[in-house]
Short mmCIF file of C-alpha atoms in Angstrom, two decimals:
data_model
loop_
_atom_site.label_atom_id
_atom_site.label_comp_id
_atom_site.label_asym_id
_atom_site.label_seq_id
_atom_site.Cartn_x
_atom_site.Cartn_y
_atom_site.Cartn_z
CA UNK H 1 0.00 0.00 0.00
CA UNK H 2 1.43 3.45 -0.88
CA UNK H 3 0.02 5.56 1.94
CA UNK H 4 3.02 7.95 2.12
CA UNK H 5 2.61 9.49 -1.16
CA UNK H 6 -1.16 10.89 -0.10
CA UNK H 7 -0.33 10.96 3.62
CA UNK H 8 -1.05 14.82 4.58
CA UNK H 9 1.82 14.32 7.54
CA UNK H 10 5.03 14.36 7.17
CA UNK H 11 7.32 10.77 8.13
CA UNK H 12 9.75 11.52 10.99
CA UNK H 13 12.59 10.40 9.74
CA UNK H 14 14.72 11.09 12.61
CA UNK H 15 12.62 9.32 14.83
CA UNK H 16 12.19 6.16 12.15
CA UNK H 17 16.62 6.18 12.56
CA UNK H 18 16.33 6.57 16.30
CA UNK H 19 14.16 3.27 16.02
CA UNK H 20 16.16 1.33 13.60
CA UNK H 21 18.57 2.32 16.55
CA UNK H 22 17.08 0.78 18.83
CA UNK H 23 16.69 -2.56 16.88
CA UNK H 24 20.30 -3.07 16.35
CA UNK H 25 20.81 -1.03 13.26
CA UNK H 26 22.72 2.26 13.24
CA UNK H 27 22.81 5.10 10.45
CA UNK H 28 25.71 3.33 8.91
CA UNK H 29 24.03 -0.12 8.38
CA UNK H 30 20.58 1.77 7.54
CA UNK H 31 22.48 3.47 4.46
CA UNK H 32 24.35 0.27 3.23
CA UNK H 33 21.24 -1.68 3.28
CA UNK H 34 19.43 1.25 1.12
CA UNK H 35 22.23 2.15 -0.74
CA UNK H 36 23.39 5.60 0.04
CA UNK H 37 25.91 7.30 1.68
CA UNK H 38 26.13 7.09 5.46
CA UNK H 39 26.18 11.29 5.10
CA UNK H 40 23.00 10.94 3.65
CA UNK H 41 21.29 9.13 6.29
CA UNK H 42 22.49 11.63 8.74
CA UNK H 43 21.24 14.13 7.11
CA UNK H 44 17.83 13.07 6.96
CA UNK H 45 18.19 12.56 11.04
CA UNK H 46 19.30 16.12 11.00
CA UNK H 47 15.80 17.19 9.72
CA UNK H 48 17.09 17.10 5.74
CA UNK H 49 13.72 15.16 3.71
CA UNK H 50 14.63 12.05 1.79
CA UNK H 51 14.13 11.89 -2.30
CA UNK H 52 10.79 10.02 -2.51
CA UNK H 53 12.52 6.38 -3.03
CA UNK H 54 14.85 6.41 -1.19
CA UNK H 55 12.21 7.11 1.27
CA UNK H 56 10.18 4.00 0.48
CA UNK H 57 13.46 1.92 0.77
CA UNK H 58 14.19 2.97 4.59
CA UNK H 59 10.63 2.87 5.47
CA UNK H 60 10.08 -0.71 4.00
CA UNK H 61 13.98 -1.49 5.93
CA UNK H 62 12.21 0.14 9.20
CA UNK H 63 8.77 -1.90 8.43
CA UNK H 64 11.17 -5.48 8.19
CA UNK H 65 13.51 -4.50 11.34
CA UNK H 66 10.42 -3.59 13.22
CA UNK H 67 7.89 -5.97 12.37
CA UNK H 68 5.30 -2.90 12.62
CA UNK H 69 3.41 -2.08 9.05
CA UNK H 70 4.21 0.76 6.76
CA UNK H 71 0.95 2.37 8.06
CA UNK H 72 2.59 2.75 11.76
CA UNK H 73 5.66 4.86 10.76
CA UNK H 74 6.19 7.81 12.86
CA UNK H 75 4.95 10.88 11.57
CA UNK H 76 5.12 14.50 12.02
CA UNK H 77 1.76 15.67 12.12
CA UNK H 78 -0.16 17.24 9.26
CA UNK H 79 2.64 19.95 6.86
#
C-alpha cells in the first residue's frame, strides 16, 4: 500500500533512525542496506527530507527490522 505518497503528515525520519537504533541497526548499516551514503542518512536525522525512493526503501527497511506495518511509521503531524 502506498500511503506515504497521499499521507497529509510528514514521516519523521529522525525518529524512524532513532528506532532502527534501537533494533540493532545504526545510520551506517541503515544506508548500506538502502544504498546511500552514510552522510546521507544523517542528514535526513538532521531534519534534511529524503528523495521520494529512497524514502520507500528505509521505510520498507524500518517496516522489516520492526515488524510494525508501513501504516505505523512515525509521523510528524499534518505539513
Amino acid at each position: 500500500m502506498r500511503r506515504l505518497a497521499t499521507e497529509p503528515e510528514r514521516v519523521d525520519w529522525f525518529q524512524v533512525l532513532v528506532d532502527l537504533g534501537r533494533c540493532g541497526v545504526p545510520a551506517s548499516s541503515a544506508a548500506a542496506a538502502i544504498g546511500i551514503p552514510k552522510s546521507t542518512v544523517q542528514g535526513w536525522k538532521q531534519g534534511a527530507e529524503p528523495k521520494f525512493a529512497d524514502g520507500e526503501k528505509l521505510v520498507a527497511l524500518w517496516v522489516g527490522i520492526t515488524g510494525k506495518p508501513a501504516e505505523a511509521v512515525p509521523r510528524l503531524g499534518p505539513v
